[in-house]
Coordinates of N, CA, C and O in Angstrom, one line a residue:
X708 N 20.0 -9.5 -14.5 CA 19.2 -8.4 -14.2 C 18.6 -8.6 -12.8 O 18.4 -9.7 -12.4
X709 N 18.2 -7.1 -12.0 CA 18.0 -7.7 -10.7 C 16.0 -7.0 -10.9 O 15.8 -6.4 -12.0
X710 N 15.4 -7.1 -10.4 CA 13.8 -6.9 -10.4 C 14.1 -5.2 -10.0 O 13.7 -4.5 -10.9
X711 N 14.7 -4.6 -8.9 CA 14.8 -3.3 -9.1 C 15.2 -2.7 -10.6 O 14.7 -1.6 -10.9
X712 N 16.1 -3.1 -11.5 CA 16.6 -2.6 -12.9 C 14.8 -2.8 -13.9 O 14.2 -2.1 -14.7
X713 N 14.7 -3.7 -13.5 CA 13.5 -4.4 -14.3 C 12.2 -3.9 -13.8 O 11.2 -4.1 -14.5
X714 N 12.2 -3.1 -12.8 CA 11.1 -2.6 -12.0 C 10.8 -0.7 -12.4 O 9.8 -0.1 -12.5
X715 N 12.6 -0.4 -12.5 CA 12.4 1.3 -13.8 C 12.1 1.1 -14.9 O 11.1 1.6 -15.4
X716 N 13.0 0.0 -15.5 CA 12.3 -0.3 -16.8 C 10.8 -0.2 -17.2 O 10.4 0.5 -18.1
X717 N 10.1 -1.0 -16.5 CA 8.6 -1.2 -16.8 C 8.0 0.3 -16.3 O 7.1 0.9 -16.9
X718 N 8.4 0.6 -15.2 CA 8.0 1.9 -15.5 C 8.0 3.6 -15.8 O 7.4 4.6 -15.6
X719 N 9.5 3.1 -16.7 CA 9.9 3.9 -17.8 C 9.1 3.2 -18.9 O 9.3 3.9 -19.9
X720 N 8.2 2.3 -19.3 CA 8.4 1.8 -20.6 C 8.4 1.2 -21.8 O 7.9 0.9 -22.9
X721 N 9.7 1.2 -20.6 CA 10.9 0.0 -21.7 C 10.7 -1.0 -22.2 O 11.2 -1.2 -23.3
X722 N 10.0 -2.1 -21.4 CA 10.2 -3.1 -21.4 C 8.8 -3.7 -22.5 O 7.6 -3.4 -22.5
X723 N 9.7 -4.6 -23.6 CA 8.7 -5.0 -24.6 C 7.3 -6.6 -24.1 O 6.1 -6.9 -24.3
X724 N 8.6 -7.1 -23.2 CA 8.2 -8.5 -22.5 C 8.8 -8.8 -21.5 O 10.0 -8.7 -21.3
X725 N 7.7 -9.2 -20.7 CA 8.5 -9.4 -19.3 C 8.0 -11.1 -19.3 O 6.9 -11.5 -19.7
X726 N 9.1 -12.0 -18.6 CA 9.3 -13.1 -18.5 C 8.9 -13.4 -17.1 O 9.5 -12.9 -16.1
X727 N 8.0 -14.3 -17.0 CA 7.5 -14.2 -15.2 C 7.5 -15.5 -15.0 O 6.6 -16.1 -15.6
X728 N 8.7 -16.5 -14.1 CA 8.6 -17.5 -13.3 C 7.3 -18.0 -13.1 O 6.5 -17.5 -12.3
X729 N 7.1 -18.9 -13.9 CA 5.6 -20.0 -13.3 C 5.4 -20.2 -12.0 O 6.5 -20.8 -11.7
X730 N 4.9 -20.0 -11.0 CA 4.6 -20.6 -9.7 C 5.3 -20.1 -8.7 O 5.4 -20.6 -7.6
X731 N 6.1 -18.8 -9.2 CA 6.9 -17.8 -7.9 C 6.9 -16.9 -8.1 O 6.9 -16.2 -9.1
X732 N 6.7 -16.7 -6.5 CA 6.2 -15.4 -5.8 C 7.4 -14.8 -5.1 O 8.2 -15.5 -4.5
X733 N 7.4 -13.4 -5.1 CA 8.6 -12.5 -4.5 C 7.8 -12.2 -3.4 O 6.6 -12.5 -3.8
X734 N 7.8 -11.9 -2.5 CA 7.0 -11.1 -1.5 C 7.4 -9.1 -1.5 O 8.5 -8.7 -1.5
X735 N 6.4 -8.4 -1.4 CA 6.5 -7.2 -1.5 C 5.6 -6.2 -2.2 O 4.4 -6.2 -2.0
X736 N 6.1 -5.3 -3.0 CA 5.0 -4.5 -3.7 C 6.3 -3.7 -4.4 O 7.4 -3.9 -3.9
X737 N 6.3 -2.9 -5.5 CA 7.0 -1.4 -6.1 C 6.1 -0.4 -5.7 O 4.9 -0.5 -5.9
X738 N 6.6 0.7 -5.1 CA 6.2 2.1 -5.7 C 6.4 2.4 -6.6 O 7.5 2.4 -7.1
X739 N 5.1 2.7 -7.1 CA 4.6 3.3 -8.3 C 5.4 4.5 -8.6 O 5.5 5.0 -9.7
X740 N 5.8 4.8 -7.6 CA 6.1 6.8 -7.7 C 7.6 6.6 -8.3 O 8.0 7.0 -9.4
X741 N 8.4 6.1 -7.4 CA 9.8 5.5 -7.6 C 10.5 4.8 -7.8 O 11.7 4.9 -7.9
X742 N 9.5 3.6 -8.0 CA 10.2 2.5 -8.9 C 11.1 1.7 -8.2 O 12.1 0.9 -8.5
X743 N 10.6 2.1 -7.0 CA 11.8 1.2 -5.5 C 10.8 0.1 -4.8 O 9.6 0.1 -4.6
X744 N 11.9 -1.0 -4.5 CA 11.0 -2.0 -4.4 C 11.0 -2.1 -2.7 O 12.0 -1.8 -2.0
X745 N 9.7 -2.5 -2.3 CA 9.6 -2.8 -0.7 C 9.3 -4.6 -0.3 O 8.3 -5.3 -0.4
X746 N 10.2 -4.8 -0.1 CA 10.1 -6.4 0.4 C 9.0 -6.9 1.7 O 8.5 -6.3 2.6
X747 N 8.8 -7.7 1.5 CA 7.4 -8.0 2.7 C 8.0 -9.4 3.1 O 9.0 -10.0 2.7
X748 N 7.0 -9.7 4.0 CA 7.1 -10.6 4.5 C 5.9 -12.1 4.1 O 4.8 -11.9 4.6
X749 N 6.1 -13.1 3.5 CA 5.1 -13.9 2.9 C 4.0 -14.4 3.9 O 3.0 -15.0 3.6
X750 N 4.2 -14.2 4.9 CA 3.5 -15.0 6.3 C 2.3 -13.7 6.5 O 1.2 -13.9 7.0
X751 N 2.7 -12.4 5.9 CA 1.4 -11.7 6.5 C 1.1 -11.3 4.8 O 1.7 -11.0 3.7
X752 N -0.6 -11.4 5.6 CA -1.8 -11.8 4.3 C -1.7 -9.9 3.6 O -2.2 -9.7 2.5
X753 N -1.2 -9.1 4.2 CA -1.1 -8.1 3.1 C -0.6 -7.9 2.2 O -1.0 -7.3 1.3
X754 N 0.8 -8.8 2.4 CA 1.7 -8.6 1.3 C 1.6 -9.1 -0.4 O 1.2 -10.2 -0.7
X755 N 2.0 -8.1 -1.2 CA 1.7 -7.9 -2.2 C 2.3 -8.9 -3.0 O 2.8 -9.5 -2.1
X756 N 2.9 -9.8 -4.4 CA 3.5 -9.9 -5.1 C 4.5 -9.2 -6.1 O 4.0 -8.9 -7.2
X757 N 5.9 -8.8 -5.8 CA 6.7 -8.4 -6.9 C 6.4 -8.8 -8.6 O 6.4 -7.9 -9.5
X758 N 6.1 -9.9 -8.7 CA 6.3 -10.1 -9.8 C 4.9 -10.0 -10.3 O 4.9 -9.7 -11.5
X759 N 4.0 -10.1 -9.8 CA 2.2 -9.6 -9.9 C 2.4 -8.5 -10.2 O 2.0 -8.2 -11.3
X760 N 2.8 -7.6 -9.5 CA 3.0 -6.0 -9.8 C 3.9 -5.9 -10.8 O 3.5 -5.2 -11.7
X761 N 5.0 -6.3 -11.0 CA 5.6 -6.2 -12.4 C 5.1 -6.5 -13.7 O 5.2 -5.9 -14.8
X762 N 4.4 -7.8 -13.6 CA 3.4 -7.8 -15.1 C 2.2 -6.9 -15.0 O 1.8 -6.3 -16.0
X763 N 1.4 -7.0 -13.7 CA 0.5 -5.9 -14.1 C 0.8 -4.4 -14.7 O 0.0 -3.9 -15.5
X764 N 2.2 -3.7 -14.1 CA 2.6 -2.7 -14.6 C 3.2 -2.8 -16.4 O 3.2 -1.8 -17.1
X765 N 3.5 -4.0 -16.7 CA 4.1 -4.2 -17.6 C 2.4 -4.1 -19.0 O 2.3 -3.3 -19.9
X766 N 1.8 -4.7 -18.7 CA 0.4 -5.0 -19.3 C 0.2 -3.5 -19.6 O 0.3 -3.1 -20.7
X767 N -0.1 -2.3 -18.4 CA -0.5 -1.2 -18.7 C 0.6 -0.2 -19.3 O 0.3 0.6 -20.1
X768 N 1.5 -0.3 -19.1 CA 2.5 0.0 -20.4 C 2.6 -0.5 -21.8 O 3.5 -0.4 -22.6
X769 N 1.3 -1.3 -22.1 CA 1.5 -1.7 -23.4 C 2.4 -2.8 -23.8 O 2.8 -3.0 -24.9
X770 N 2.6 -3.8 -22.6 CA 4.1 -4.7 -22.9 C 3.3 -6.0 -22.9 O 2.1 -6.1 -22.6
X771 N 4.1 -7.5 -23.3 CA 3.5 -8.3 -23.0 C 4.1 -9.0 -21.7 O 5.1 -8.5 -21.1
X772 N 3.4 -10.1 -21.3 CA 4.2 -10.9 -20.0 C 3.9 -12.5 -20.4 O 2.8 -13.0 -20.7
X773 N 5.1 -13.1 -20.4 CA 5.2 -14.5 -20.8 C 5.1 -15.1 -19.5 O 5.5 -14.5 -18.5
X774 N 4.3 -16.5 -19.5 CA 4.8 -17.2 -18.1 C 5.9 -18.1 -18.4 O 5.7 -19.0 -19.2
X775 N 6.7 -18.0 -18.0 CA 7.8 -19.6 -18.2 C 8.0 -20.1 -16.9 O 8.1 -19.6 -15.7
X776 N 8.0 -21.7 -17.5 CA 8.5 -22.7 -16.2 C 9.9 -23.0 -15.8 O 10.9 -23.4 -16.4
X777 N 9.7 -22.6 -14.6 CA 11.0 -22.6 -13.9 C 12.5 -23.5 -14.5 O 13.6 -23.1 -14.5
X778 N 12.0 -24.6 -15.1 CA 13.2 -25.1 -15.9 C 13.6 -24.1 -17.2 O 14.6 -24.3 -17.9
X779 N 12.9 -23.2 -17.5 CA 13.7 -22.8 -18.4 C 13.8 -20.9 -18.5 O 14.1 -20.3 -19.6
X780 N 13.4 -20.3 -17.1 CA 13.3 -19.1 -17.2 C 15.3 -19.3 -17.1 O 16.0 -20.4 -16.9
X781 N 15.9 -18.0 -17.4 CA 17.0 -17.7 -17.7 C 17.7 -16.9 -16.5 O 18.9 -16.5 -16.5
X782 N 16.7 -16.7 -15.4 CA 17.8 -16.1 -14.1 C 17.0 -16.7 -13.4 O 16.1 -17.4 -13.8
X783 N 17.5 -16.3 -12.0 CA 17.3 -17.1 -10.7 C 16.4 -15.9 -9.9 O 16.2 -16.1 -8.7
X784 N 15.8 -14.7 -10.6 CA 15.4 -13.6 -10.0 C 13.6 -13.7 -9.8 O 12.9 -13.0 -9.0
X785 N 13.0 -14.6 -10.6 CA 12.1 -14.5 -11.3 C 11.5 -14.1 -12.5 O 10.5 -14.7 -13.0
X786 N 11.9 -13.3 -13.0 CA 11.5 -12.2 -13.9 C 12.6 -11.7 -14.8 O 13.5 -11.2 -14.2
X787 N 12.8 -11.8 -16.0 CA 13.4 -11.2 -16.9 C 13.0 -10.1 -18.1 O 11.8 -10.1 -18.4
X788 N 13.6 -9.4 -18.7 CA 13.1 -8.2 -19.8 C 13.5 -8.4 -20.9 O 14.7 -8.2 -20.9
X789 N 13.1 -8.5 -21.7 CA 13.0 -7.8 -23.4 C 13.0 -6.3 -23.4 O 11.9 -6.0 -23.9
X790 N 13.7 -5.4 -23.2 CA 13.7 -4.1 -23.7 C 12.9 -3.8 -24.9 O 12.5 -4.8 -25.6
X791 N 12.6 -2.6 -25.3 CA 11.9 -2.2 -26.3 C 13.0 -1.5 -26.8 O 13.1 -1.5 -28.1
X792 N 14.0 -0.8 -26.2 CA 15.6 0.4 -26.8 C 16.0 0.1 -25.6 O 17.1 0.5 -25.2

């Protein structure tokens, strides 16, 4: 799964549980509107977290968010889904 697939999902919904890498950070933000993700740059203090914004979105859809430690999250993306359908 890549974080854009994972990033409609959550806000379509879908997503029952989102799996969030212990101690990593994506650099960037989603729009809210479209569900497209904008990459940033980690060196300037604006930038948002990907995967901060994916559990936060994930929480107000009603979903839960697991933290797992990097030895045993299951992709290399950060973040993985539990669908709900």
């Amino acid at each position: 799964e890549n974080l854009g697939e994972i990033a409609m999902a959550v806000l379509n919904g879908r997503v029952r549980v989102l799996l969030v890498e212990d101690e990593r950070m994506v650099p960037g933000r989603i729009d809210r509107n479209t569900g497209s993700l904008m990459h940033g740059d980690i060196a300037d203090a604006h930038t948002d977290d990907l995967l901060d914004d994916l559990a936060e979105f994930t929480l107000k859809m009603a979903g839960e968010v697991v933290i797992v430690p990097s030895s045993r999250m299951p992709t290399k993306t950060g973040a993985a889904a539990i669908y709900r359908f």
